[in-house]
N, CA, C and O of each residue as an XYZ file, in Angstrom:
808
protein
N     137.031    -69.632    -87.135
C     137.155    -69.161    -85.771
C     138.387    -68.274    -85.665
O     139.450    -68.645    -86.161
N     138.269    -67.099    -85.025
C     139.397    -66.198    -84.908
C     140.501    -66.813    -84.055
O     140.246    -67.592    -83.136
N     141.718    -66.444    -84.383
C     142.867    -66.887    -83.572
C     143.083    -65.918    -82.440
O     142.857    -64.724    -82.635
N     143.506    -66.349    -81.265
C     143.814    -65.415    -80.209
C     144.949    -64.480    -80.628
O     145.799    -64.840    -81.443
N     144.947    -63.302    -80.071
C     145.976    -62.339    -80.340
C     147.360    -62.899    -79.934
O     147.522    -63.483    -78.863
N     148.342    -62.701    -80.821
C     149.699    -63.099    -80.520
C     150.581    -61.856    -80.613
O     150.453    -61.079    -81.558
N     151.455    -61.665    -79.661
C     152.389    -60.565    -79.637
C     153.801    -61.097    -79.683
O     154.021    -62.308    -79.711
N     154.760    -60.186    -79.690
C     156.177    -60.592    -79.545
C     156.683    -60.567    -78.125
O     157.872    -60.730    -77.851
N     155.742    -60.359    -77.237
C     156.104    -60.263    -75.804
C     155.534    -61.483    -75.065
O     154.318    -61.607    -74.916
N     156.398    -62.366    -74.614
C     155.946    -63.570    -73.910
C     155.107    -63.294    -72.677
O     154.197    -64.058    -72.357
N     155.402    -62.230    -71.999
C     154.606    -61.871    -70.783
C     153.190    -61.509    -71.164
O     152.241    -61.937    -70.507
N     153.029    -60.709    -72.237
C     151.691    -60.337    -72.702
C     150.945    -61.546    -73.223
O     149.759    -61.715    -72.940
N     151.627    -62.392    -73.985
C     150.987    -63.619    -74.492
C     150.552    -64.520    -73.385
O     149.523    -65.186    -73.495
N     151.318    -64.561    -72.306
C     150.900    -65.367    -71.134
C     149.651    -64.837    -70.487
O     148.817    -65.620    -70.033
N     149.492    -63.517    -70.428
C     148.256    -62.891    -69.925
C     147.081    -63.272    -70.812
O     146.005    -63.604    -70.317
N     147.291    -63.223    -72.133
C     146.221    -63.522    -73.089
C     145.751    -64.945    -72.913
O     144.553    -65.212    -72.817
N     146.722    -65.872    -72.872
C     146.385    -67.327    -72.746
C     145.644    -67.604    -71.435
O     144.647    -68.326    -71.412
N     146.153    -67.014    -70.339
C     145.516    -67.273    -69.036
C     144.106    -66.657    -69.014
O     143.188    -67.241    -68.439
N     143.934    -65.494    -69.632
C     142.633    -64.823    -69.689
C     141.633    -65.668    -70.488
O     140.497    -65.852    -70.051
N     142.036    -66.173    -71.632
C     141.119    -66.986    -72.434
C     140.777    -68.288    -71.679
O     139.615    -68.693    -71.644
N     141.738    -68.908    -71.107
C     141.435    -70.142    -70.325
C     140.473    -69.880    -69.192
O     139.563    -70.670    -68.941
N     140.673    -68.781    -68.515
C     139.753    -68.421    -67.377
C     138.349    -68.162    -67.877
O     137.381    -68.569    -67.234
N     138.215    -67.484    -69.029
C     136.881    -67.205    -69.594
C     136.236    -68.541    -70.026
O     135.032    -68.718    -69.836
N     136.992    -69.462    -70.588
C     136.472    -70.728    -70.985
C     135.939    -71.531    -69.776
O     134.862    -72.125    -69.822
N     136.722    -71.521    -68.720
C     136.329    -72.265    -67.515
C     135.035    -71.687    -66.914
O     134.139    -72.420    -66.495
N     134.971    -70.347    -66.889
C     133.815    -69.670    -66.339
C     132.569    -69.955    -67.208
O     131.481    -70.200    -66.687
N     132.750    -69.918    -68.524
C     131.645    -70.254    -69.415
C     131.163    -71.656    -69.271
O     129.964    -71.918    -69.370
N     132.102    -72.597    -69.031
C     131.747    -74.010    -68.854
C     130.883    -74.166    -67.597
O     129.924    -74.937    -67.601
N     131.211    -73.450    -66.539
C     130.402    -73.488    -65.331
C     128.976    -72.973    -65.583
O     128.001    -73.525    -65.073
N     128.882    -71.893    -66.388
C     127.562    -71.341    -66.720
C     126.736    -72.323    -67.578
O     125.547    -72.525    -67.336
N     127.393    -72.926    -68.584
C     126.668    -73.862    -69.471
C     126.240    -75.102    -68.706
O     125.212    -75.701    -69.022
N     127.013    -75.492    -67.709
C     126.658    -76.693    -66.887
C     125.637    -76.364    -65.824
O     125.191    -77.261    -65.109
N     125.255    -75.112    -65.696
C     124.259    -74.735    -64.695
C     124.820    -74.685    -63.294
O     124.073    -74.750    -62.318
N     126.142    -74.569    -63.187
C     126.783    -74.580    -61.847
C     126.870    -73.168    -61.232
O     127.094    -73.027    -60.029
N     126.693    -72.134    -62.058
C     126.595    -70.778    -61.543
C     125.411    -70.082    -62.227
O     125.032    -70.445    -63.341
N     124.835    -69.088    -61.559
C     123.714    -68.378    -62.175
C     124.225    -67.202    -63.013
O     125.413    -66.884    -63.054
N     123.269    -66.595    -63.662
C     123.632    -65.499    -64.632
C     124.284    -64.333    -63.928
O     125.251    -63.759    -64.429
N     123.757    -63.977    -62.761
C     124.280    -62.810    -62.028
C     125.782    -63.049    -61.637
O     126.643    -62.182    -61.789
N     126.014    -64.243    -61.145
C     127.406    -64.556    -60.766
C     128.368    -64.606    -61.957
O     129.520    -64.178    -61.900
N     127.805    -65.164    -63.049
C     128.614    -65.238    -64.299
C     128.989    -63.833    -64.732
O     130.147    -63.584    -65.065
N     128.042    -62.914    -64.735
C     128.299    -61.551    -65.181
C     129.392    -60.913    -64.269
O     130.346    -60.305    -64.755
N     129.218    -61.072    -62.950
C     130.136    -60.476    -62.019
C     131.552    -60.989    -62.220
O     132.507    -60.212    -62.247
N     131.681    -62.322    -62.362
C     133.031    -62.897    -62.566
C     133.628    -62.527    -63.901
O     134.840    -62.330    -63.992
N     132.826    -62.426    -64.935
C     133.339    -62.085    -66.263
C     133.831    -60.649    -66.281
O     134.843    -60.340    -66.911
N     133.126    -59.783    -65.599
C     133.546    -58.362    -65.501
C     134.861    -58.267    -64.746
O     135.774    -57.564    -65.178
N     134.965    -58.964    -63.631
C     136.197    -58.937    -62.832
C     137.362    -59.474    -63.650
O     138.450    -58.899    -63.616
N     137.158    -60.561    -64.384
C     138.195    -61.138    -65.214
C     138.676    -60.166    -66.243
O     139.881    -59.982    -66.418
N     137.733    -59.525    -66.943
C     138.080    -58.570    -68.006
C     138.828    -57.377    -67.414
O     139.888    -57.004    -67.916
N     138.297    -56.785    -66.369
C     138.946    -55.580    -65.812
C     140.335    -55.907    -65.273
O     141.271    -55.136    -65.486
N     140.486    -57.023    -64.586
C     141.771    -57.369    -64.033
C     142.855    -57.607    -65.113
O     144.017    -57.232    -64.958
N     142.415    -58.245    -66.205
C     143.390    -58.557    -67.265
C     143.731    -57.317    -68.104
O     144.875    -57.168    -68.534
N     142.767    -56.436    -68.341
C     143.035    -55.189    -69.024
C     144.044    -54.364    -68.212
O     145.012    -53.829    -68.752
N     143.793    -54.280    -66.930
C     144.702    -53.512    -66.053
C     146.090    -54.167    -65.984
O     147.113    -53.483    -66.000
N     146.103    -55.502    -65.908
C     147.397    -56.217    -65.882
C     148.239    -55.908    -67.090
O     149.428    -55.616    -66.963
N     147.629    -55.969    -68.281
C     148.362    -55.717    -69.525
C     148.856    -54.236    -69.565
O     149.965    -53.947    -70.014
N     148.025    -53.362    -69.100
C     148.385    -51.928    -69.066
C     149.589    -51.710    -68.132
O     150.545    -51.026    -68.500
N     149.538    -52.281    -66.952
C     150.619    -52.112    -65.966
C     151.877    -52.864    -66.401
O     152.990    -52.411    -66.136
N     151.710    -53.985    -67.054
C     152.855    -54.756    -67.528
C     153.725    -53.951    -68.516
O     154.937    -54.148    -68.608
N     153.075    -53.055    -69.234
C     153.800    -52.191    -70.191
C     154.356    -50.933    -69.516
O     154.969    -50.092    -70.174
N     154.145    -50.809    -68.227
C     154.645    -49.615    -67.514
C     153.696    -48.455    -67.513
O     154.113    -47.324    -67.266
N     152.408    -48.697    -67.786
C     151.419    -47.618    -67.810
C     151.273    -46.899    -66.478
O     151.334    -47.486    -65.397
N     151.077    -45.577    -66.622
C     150.986    -44.722    -65.426
C     149.505    -44.460    -65.178
O     148.875    -43.688    -65.901
N     148.950    -45.112    -64.142
C     147.513    -44.954    -63.866
C     147.189    -43.592    -63.258
O     146.014    -43.244    -63.140
N     148.193    -42.817    -62.871
C     147.942    -41.486    -62.340
C     147.736    -40.453    -63.489
O     147.281    -39.333    -63.259
N     148.077    -40.864    -64.697
C     147.857    -39.983    -65.869
C     146.331    -39.926    -66.104
O     145.694    -40.967    -66.262
N     145.742    -38.703    -66.130
C     144.304    -38.543    -66.282
C     143.766    -39.184    -67.571
O     142.677    -39.759    -67.570
N     144.519    -39.085    -68.656
C     144.100    -39.686    -69.929
C     144.080    -41.192    -69.809
O     143.149    -41.844    -70.282
N     145.117    -41.759    -69.169
C     145.169    -43.200    -69.004
C     144.047    -43.681    -68.124
O     143.407    -44.686    -68.433
N     143.788    -42.979    -67.023
C     142.708    -43.371    -66.131
C     141.350    -43.316    -66.815
O     140.503    -44.184    -66.604
N     141.148    -42.286    -67.640
C     139.880    -42.188    -68.397
C     139.777    -43.335    -69.395
O     138.692    -43.888    -69.577
N     140.857    -43.702    -70.034
C     140.803    -44.800    -71.018
C     140.482    -46.103    -70.278
O     139.657    -46.877    -70.763
N     141.095    -46.372    -69.134
C     140.833    -47.578    -68.400
C     139.397    -47.637    -67.958
O     138.760    -48.685    -68.058
N     138.861    -46.506    -67.461
C     137.432    -46.496    -67.033
C     136.511    -46.831    -68.190
O     135.518    -47.538    -68.019
N     136.844    -46.317    -69.376
C     136.001    -46.602    -70.561
C     136.071    -48.077    -70.901
O     135.049    -48.679    -71.232
N     137.250    -48.674    -70.828
C     137.393    -50.109    -71.125
C     136.620    -50.940    -70.107
O     136.016    -51.953    -70.460
N     136.638    -50.512    -68.838
C     135.885    -51.235    -67.789
C     134.367    -51.140    -68.116
O     133.637    -52.120    -67.971
N     133.917    -49.964    -68.552
C     132.510    -49.768    -68.876
C     132.098    -50.673    -70.039
O     131.049    -51.316    -70.006
N     132.945    -50.706    -71.062
C     132.649    -51.558    -72.255
C     132.617    -53.027    -71.845
O     131.734    -53.772    -72.271
N     133.580    -53.448    -71.018
C     133.628    -54.816    -70.542
C     132.372    -55.200    -69.778
O     131.853    -56.305    -69.935
N     131.877    -54.265    -68.934
C     130.678    -54.516    -68.148
C     129.446    -54.705    -69.045
O     128.650    -55.625    -68.856
N     129.316    -53.805    -70.024
C     128.160    -53.933    -70.956
C     128.245    -55.229    -71.751
O     127.258    -55.947    -71.915
N     129.450    -55.508    -72.242
C     129.657    -56.697    -73.063
C     129.413    -57.995    -72.274
O     128.877    -58.970    -72.801
N     129.832    -57.976    -70.970
C     129.596    -59.181    -70.145
C     128.157    -59.449    -69.979
O     127.753    -60.612    -69.968
N     127.326    -58.408    -69.843
C     125.882    -58.593    -69.684
C     125.271    -59.158    -70.969
O     124.401    -60.027    -70.910
N     125.721    -58.670    -72.129
C     125.206    -59.204    -73.397
C     125.629    -60.662    -73.585
O     124.844    -61.506    -74.017
N     126.900    -60.934    -73.244
C     127.422    -62.321    -73.376
C     126.619    -63.263    -72.463
O     126.221    -64.351    -72.878
N     126.395    -62.839    -71.249
C     125.642    -63.686    -70.288
C     124.252    -63.933    -70.787
O     123.738    -65.047    -70.687
N     123.640    -62.915    -71.320
C     122.264    -63.083    -71.878
C     122.212    -64.149    -72.901
O     121.293    -64.969    -72.898
N     123.207    -64.171    -73.818
C     123.246    -65.194    -74.856
C     123.557    -66.559    -74.312
O     122.970    -67.546    -74.756
N     124.485    -66.648    -73.338
C     124.839    -67.946    -72.737
C     123.617    -68.545    -72.046
O     123.302    -69.718    -72.246
N     122.927    -67.738    -71.231
C     121.852    -68.279    -70.444
C     120.513    -68.391    -71.215
O     119.575    -69.032    -70.740
N     120.435    -67.771    -72.392
C     119.271    -67.932    -73.249
C     119.405    -69.161    -74.146
O     118.490    -69.476    -74.908
N     120.541    -69.857    -74.058
C     120.749    -71.107    -74.813
C     121.362    -70.946    -76.175
O     121.372    -71.896    -76.957
N     121.873    -69.781    -76.485
C     122.491    -69.560    -77.801
C     123.627    -70.511    -78.100
O     123.858    -70.893    -79.247
N     124.338    -70.890    -77.039
C     125.553    -71.723    -77.209
C     125.340    -73.148    -76.706
O     126.303    -73.894    -76.528
N     124.102    -73.522    -76.479
C     123.780    -74.885    -76.022
C     123.290    -75.682    -77.186
O     123.152    -75.174    -78.298
N     123.021    -76.970    -76.917
C     122.412    -77.833    -77.964
C     121.024    -77.301    -78.283
O     120.260    -76.960    -77.380
N     120.698    -77.231    -79.577
C     119.391    -76.684    -80.001
C     118.679    -77.727    -80.851
O     119.235    -78.237    -81.824
N     117.460    -78.031    -80.477
C     116.623    -78.952    -81.228
C     115.344    -78.274    -81.638
O     114.631    -77.715    -80.805
N     115.043    -78.323    -82.954
C     113.837    -77.742    -83.489
C     113.046    -78.842    -84.177
O     113.534    -79.516    -85.084
N     111.788    -79.006    -83.711
C     110.870    -80.031    -84.308
C     111.557    -81.409    -84.349
O     111.458    -82.142    -85.333
N     112.250    -81.734    -83.256
C     112.890    -83.033    -83.135
C     114.205    -83.178    -83.895
O     114.824    -84.242    -83.878
N     114.623    -82.116    -84.554
C     115.874    -82.164    -85.349
C     116.934    -81.296    -84.629
O     116.650    -80.154    -84.269
N     118.144    -81.834    -84.421
C     119.221    -81.078    -83.789
C     119.776    -80.109    -84.841
O     120.316    -80.519    -85.868
N     119.624    -78.804    -84.549
C     120.120    -77.778    -85.453
C     121.489    -77.234    -84.995
O     122.244    -76.633    -85.759
N     121.754    -77.482    -83.712
C     123.103    -77.152    -83.196
C     123.469    -78.151    -82.102
O     122.722    -78.345    -81.143
N     124.592    -78.759    -82.257
C     125.043    -79.668    -81.216
C     125.682    -78.868    -80.091
O     125.987    -77.686    -80.250
N     125.875    -79.509    -78.979
C     126.548    -78.812    -77.842
C     127.975    -78.417    -78.255
O     128.459    -77.341    -77.904
N     128.635    -79.305    -79.005
C     129.996    -79.007    -79.449
C     130.041    -77.824    -80.417
O     130.941    -76.988    -80.347
N     129.060    -77.765    -81.318
C     128.989    -76.605    -82.209
C     128.759    -75.290    -81.444
O     129.355    -74.256    -81.747
N     127.887    -75.371    -80.460
C     127.587    -74.179    -79.635
C     128.820    -73.729    -78.870
O     129.110    -72.537    -78.768
N     129.539    -74.708    -78.336
C     130.757    -74.389    -77.585
C     131.816    -73.744    -78.487
O     132.525    -72.831    -78.066
N     131.917    -74.227    -79.731
C     132.889    -73.697    -80.663
C     132.543    -72.236    -81.019
O     133.436    -71.401    -81.162
N     131.250    -71.942    -81.160
C     130.839    -70.558    -81.454
C     131.152    -69.647    -80.230
O     131.606    -68.513    -80.383
N     130.899    -70.174    -79.043
C     131.172    -69.382    -77.827
C     132.678    -69.140    -77.712
O     133.115    -68.041    -77.370
N     133.468    -70.185    -78.004
C     134.908    -70.041    -77.928
C     135.441    -68.964    -78.902
O     136.369    -68.221    -78.581
N     134.838    -68.907    -80.078
C     135.210    -67.854    -81.020
C     134.905    -66.458    -80.512
O     135.665    -65.513    -80.725
N     133.761    -66.352    -79.827
C     133.385    -65.049    -79.259
C     134.321    -64.669    -78.095
O     134.717    -63.510    -77.967
N     134.665    -65.639    -77.260
C     135.581    -65.349    -76.147
C     136.953    -64.989    -76.640
O     137.641    -64.174    -76.025
N     137.370    -65.585    -77.751
C     138.698    -65.286    -78.312
C     138.770    -63.814    -78.700
O     139.820    -63.193    -78.533
N     137.671    -63.232    -79.220
C     137.665    -61.859    -79.587
C     137.887    -60.912    -78.365
O     138.363    -59.785    -78.503
N     137.524    -61.422    -77.193
C     137.697    -60.637    -75.987
C     139.194    -60.432    -75.678
O     139.549    -59.491    -74.969
N     140.059    -61.292    -76.197
C     141.495    -61.176    -75.893
C     142.166    -60.013    -76.597
O     143.262    -59.605    -76.213
N     141.523    -59.473    -77.622
C     142.235    -58.442    -78.431
C     142.365    -57.119    -77.668
O     143.264    -56.329    -77.954
N     141.480    -56.873    -76.706
C     141.618    -55.675    -75.906
C     142.910    -55.708    -75.057
O     143.414    -54.667    -74.636
N     143.432    -56.932    -74.817
C     144.672    -57.050    -74.026
C     145.828    -56.409    -74.802
O     146.653    -55.700    -74.225
N     145.879    -56.662    -76.104
C     146.910    -56.019    -76.926
C     146.802    -54.518    -76.911
O     147.803    -53.810    -76.808
N     145.558    -54.027    -77.016
C     145.346    -52.591    -76.982
C     145.727    -52.013    -75.636
O     146.312    -50.931    -75.573
N     145.404    -52.716    -74.552
C     145.749    -52.248    -73.221
C     147.278    -52.180    -73.040
O     147.794    -51.252    -72.417
N     147.976    -53.152    -73.581
C     149.420    -53.154    -73.508
C     149.998    -51.986    -74.280
O     150.948    -51.347    -73.829
N     149.433    -51.707    -75.432
C     149.892    -50.549    -76.215
C     149.643    -49.255    -75.481
O     150.486    -48.359    -75.475
N     148.463    -49.159    -74.852
C     148.169    -47.963    -74.074
C     149.110    -47.785    -72.909
O     149.491    -46.669    -72.556
N     149.485    -48.919    -72.310
C     150.443    -48.839    -71.202
C     151.806    -48.299    -71.627
O     152.478    -47.612    -70.858
N     152.211    -48.618    -72.869
C     153.468    -48.092    -73.376
C     153.373    -46.588    -73.644
O     154.264    -45.826    -73.269
N     152.288    -46.173    -74.296
C     152.191    -44.725    -74.649
C     151.849    -43.859    -73.435
O     152.073    -42.649    -73.450
N     151.294    -44.495    -72.359
C     151.006    -43.757    -71.165
C     152.008    -44.047    -70.057
O     151.650    -44.002    -68.880
N     153.237    -44.340    -70.404
C     154.300    -44.458    -69.416
C     154.561    -43.123    -68.777
O     154.175    -42.101    -69.345
N     155.197    -43.074    -67.624
C     155.464    -41.791    -66.954
C     156.147    -40.756    -67.881
O     157.005    -41.100    -68.693
N     155.738    -39.484    -67.732
C     156.213    -38.443    -68.629
C     157.692    -38.210    -68.523
O     158.289    -37.663    -69.450
N     158.317    -38.606    -67.419
C     159.786    -38.361    -67.274
C     160.589    -39.327    -68.122
O     161.783    -39.091    -68.307
N     160.005    -40.421    -68.660
C     160.737    -41.340    -69.453
C     160.973    -40.719    -70.860
O     160.183    -39.886    -71.302
N     162.054    -41.124    -71.556
C     162.331    -40.570    -72.854
C     161.233    -40.959    -73.897
O     160.598    -42.009    -73.797
N     161.049    -40.086    -74.868
C     159.996    -40.305    -75.903
C     160.582    -41.221    -76.986
O     161.117    -40.738    -77.984
N     160.484    -42.507    -76.794
C     161.072    -43.501    -77.721
C     160.233    -43.626    -78.972
O     159.062    -43.247    -78.980
N     160.827    -44.161    -80.041
C     160.132    -44.399    -81.311
C     159.537    -45.776    -81.373
O     160.055    -46.705    -80.753
N     158.476    -45.925    -82.098
C     157.854    -47.207    -82.354
C     157.463    -47.325    -83.831
O     157.059    -46.345    -84.455
N     157.588    -48.526    -84.374
C     157.273    -48.790    -85.798
C     156.104    -49.771    -85.883
O     156.123    -50.826    -85.249
N     155.120    -49.425    -86.647
C     153.920    -50.251    -86.845
C     154.235    -51.346    -87.840
O     154.833    -51.088    -88.885
N     153.836    -52.568    -87.523
C     153.943    -53.685    -88.423
C     152.639    -54.436    -88.472
O     152.049    -54.730    -87.432
N     152.164    -54.761    -89.703
C     150.903    -55.498    -89.821
C     151.208    -56.946    -89.415
O     152.330    -57.436    -89.541
N     150.150    -57.602    -88.922
C     150.302    -58.992    -88.469
C     149.927    -59.979    -89.560
O     149.682    -59.614    -90.710
N     149.893    -61.234    -89.160
C     149.636    -62.355    -90.072
C     148.152    -62.595    -90.199
O     147.632    -63.606    -89.725
N     147.456    -61.645    -90.852
C     146.022    -61.753    -91.062
C     145.640    -60.799    -92.181
O     146.508    -60.113    -92.720
N     144.367    -60.736    -92.544
C     143.897    -59.748    -93.486
C     144.015    -58.366    -92.888
O     143.831    -58.173    -91.686
N     144.331    -57.384    -93.761
C     144.562    -56.034    -93.239
C     143.553    -55.046    -93.766
O     143.204    -55.076    -94.946
N     143.076    -54.163    -92.895
C     142.172    -53.106    -93.327
C     143.029    -51.949    -93.861
O     144.253    -51.954    -93.729
N     142.355    -50.952    -94.470
C     143.080    -49.853    -95.088
C     143.801    -49.031    -94.035
O     144.883    -48.508    -94.301
N     143.218    -48.904    -92.826
C     143.866    -48.087    -91.792
C     145.179    -48.729    -91.394
O     146.192    -48.040    -91.274
N     145.179    -50.042    -91.185
C     146.413    -50.745    -90.740
C     147.474    -50.677    -91.874
O     148.657    -50.458    -91.614
N     147.030    -50.866    -93.111
C     147.976    -50.828    -94.225
C     148.610    -49.434    -94.369
O     149.774    -49.306    -94.749
N     147.838    -48.417    -94.064
C     148.371    -47.051    -94.160
C     149.437    -46.780    -93.100
O     150.315    -45.936    -93.282
N     149.343    -47.512    -91.991
C     150.344    -47.340    -90.920
C     151.556    -48.259    -90.994
O     152.556    -48.048    -90.308
N     151.451    -49.289    -91.843
C     152.504    -50.283    -91.917
C     153.876    -49.647    -92.177
O     154.049    -48.875    -93.120
N     154.842    -49.988    -91.321
C     156.215    -49.516    -91.412
C     156.381    -48.036    -91.079
O     157.464    -47.485    -91.276
N     155.312    -47.369    -90.570
C     155.439    -46.005    -90.156
C     156.094    -45.960    -88.778
O     155.716    -46.710    -87.878
N     157.081    -45.072    -88.620
C     157.777    -44.893    -87.355
C     157.446    -43.512    -86.770
O     157.611    -42.487    -87.433
N     156.979    -43.508    -85.528
C     156.634    -42.272    -84.849
C     157.156    -42.322    -83.399
O     157.375    -43.401    -82.849
N     157.348    -41.158    -82.801
C     157.662    -41.190    -81.376
C     156.427    -41.593    -80.576
O     155.313    -41.566    -81.099
N     156.613    -41.956    -79.346
C     155.496    -42.367    -78.511
C     154.417    -41.287    -78.454
O     153.228    -41.604    -78.445
N     154.814    -40.024    -78.417
C     153.851    -38.941    -78.379
C     152.992    -38.927    -79.664
O     151.805    -38.605    -79.618
N     153.615    -39.285    -80.818
C     152.843    -39.320    -82.053
C     151.817    -40.462    -82.044
O     150.686    -40.273    -82.494
N     152.202    -41.653    -81.535
C     151.286    -42.759    -81.462
C     150.181    -42.475    -80.452
O     149.060    -42.966    -80.585
N     150.514    -41.675    -79.441
C     149.499    -41.302    -78.442
C     148.417    -40.440    -79.102
O     147.230    -40.620    -78.831
N     148.819    -39.519    -79.956
C     147.853    -38.658    -80.655
C     146.941    -39.486    -81.555
O     145.738    -39.232    -81.620
N     147.511    -40.481    -82.254
C     146.698    -41.352    -83.081
C     145.803    -42.245    -82.253
O     144.656    -42.483    -82.633
N     146.302    -42.756    -81.108
C     145.512    -43.642    -80.249
C     144.272    -42.893    -79.731
O     143.230    -43.504    -79.493
N     144.388    -41.603    -79.562
C     143.244    -40.821    -79.092
C     142.084    -40.888    -80.084
O     140.925    -40.690    -79.717
N     142.412    -41.170    -81.343
C     141.396    -41.328    -82.391
C     141.094    -42.828    -82.646
O     140.366    -43.167    -83.579
N     141.652    -43.694    -81.823
C     141.421    -45.133    -81.989
C     142.309    -45.814    -82.998
O     142.114    -46.989    -83.306
N     143.303    -45.077    -83.529
C     144.203    -45.653    -84.526
C     145.429    -46.194    -83.758
O     146.371    -45.468    -83.443
N     145.365    -47.463    -83.487
C     146.384    -48.172    -82.736
C     146.130    -49.666    -82.944
O     145.007    -50.031    -83.292
N     147.106    -50.539    -82.751
C     146.854    -51.964    -82.885
C     145.676    -52.365    -81.995
O     145.614    -51.998    -80.822
N     144.749    -53.121    -82.572
C     143.526    -53.570    -81.939
C     142.577    -52.418    -81.545
O     141.696    -52.589    -80.702
N     142.772    -51.265    -82.159
C     141.991    -50.084    -81.808
C     140.595    -50.063    -82.489
O     140.419    -50.569    -83.597
N     139.642    -49.474    -81.799
C     138.291    -49.388    -82.330
C     138.133    -48.350    -83.467
O     137.127    -48.328    -84.176
N     139.148    -47.507    -83.611
C     139.088    -46.533    -84.686
C     139.606    -47.021    -86.020
O     139.575    -46.283    -87.004
N     140.095    -48.290    -86.068
C     140.551    -48.894    -87.290
C     139.345    -49.246    -88.155
O     138.251    -49.468    -87.635
N     139.538    -49.299    -89.460
C     138.455    -49.690    -90.363
C     137.903    -51.074    -90.017
O     136.710    -51.335    -90.175
N     138.793    -51.965    -89.539
C     138.384    -53.298    -89.180
C     137.763    -53.400    -87.775
O     137.274    -54.459    -87.382
N     137.789    -52.283    -87.023
C     137.270    -52.293    -85.670
C     138.213    -52.886    -84.634
O     137.952    -52.831    -83.432
N     139.323    -53.459    -85.124
C     140.363    -54.007    -84.200
C     140.071    -55.326    -83.652
O     140.899    -55.849    -82.906
N     138.896    -55.968    -83.965
C     138.511    -57.218    -83.368
C     139.412    -58.395    -83.663
O     139.596    -59.273    -82.820
N     139.972    -58.415    -84.855
C     140.873    -59.516    -85.221
C     142.268    -59.015    -85.629
O     143.034    -59.712    -86.295
N     142.553    -57.816    -85.215
C     143.788    -57.143    -85.635
C     144.995    -57.819    -84.974
O     145.042    -57.972    -83.754
N     145.961    -58.217    -85.795
C     147.206    -58.828    -85.301
C     148.371    -57.867    -85.447
O     149.528    -58.269    -85.326
N     148.075    -56.593    -85.709
C     149.152    -55.637    -85.873
C     149.856    -55.367    -84.529
O     149.324    -55.664    -83.459
N     151.051    -54.801    -84.620
C     151.798    -54.459    -83.412
C     152.705    -53.251    -83.707
O     152.947    -52.900    -84.862
N     153.178    -52.652    -82.662
C     154.158    -51.574    -82.778
C     155.426    -52.080    -82.092
O     155.389    -52.419    -80.909
N     156.523    -52.136    -82.800
C     157.789    -52.502    -82.265
C     158.511    -51.270    -81.728
O     158.804    -50.344    -82.485
N     158.794    -51.253    -80.450
C     159.429    -50.064    -79.827
C     160.906    -50.244    -79.711
O     161.391    -51.345    -79.448
N     161.636    -49.155    -79.908
C     163.110    -49.184    -79.715
C     163.377    -49.453    -78.237
O     162.602    -49.046    -77.371
N     164.437    -50.116    -77.972
C     164.768    -50.467    -76.576
C     165.495    -49.329    -75.917
O     165.860    -49.424    -74.745
């Protein structure tokens, strides 16, 4: 099972933990039949969008920047599509107890563990949103440097190529436009389990 994203920023880590707990609670309501699929989708989308925006703003992101606004809209779109797919699997019984010909092929606990692993992957966009918030800070702020460090996990070739590279924020912004950033979709690994980070000068 993947580990939730961990950063060196306690505030970001608090957002990640709260987000994962909220998704778990919401999924538990769905599995127990206490909410319907439509409501589950709606709440999951709201949760995702609010937490992505929170991480972006926490890093000082400027939502008036057209590039930043476009990136946020794209993340909201992805979250909406993903929430519908997730709900389909939850309500189709993929994560429930499964019995075939009288034999239990998946216990409720096994199903819940699989769902928890999937929900954990949703937390990685929070790290990416935080990174985008830093590179999309207001233009009048100084162009500080940041150094890429690989995290405590297996590394893809893209991440290894960036390890210990120091660039100004404008340089990381150019790479981020191609998806090359911690937890980015342009990484060879797709960013789903990426524990890399960029340490910024104070």
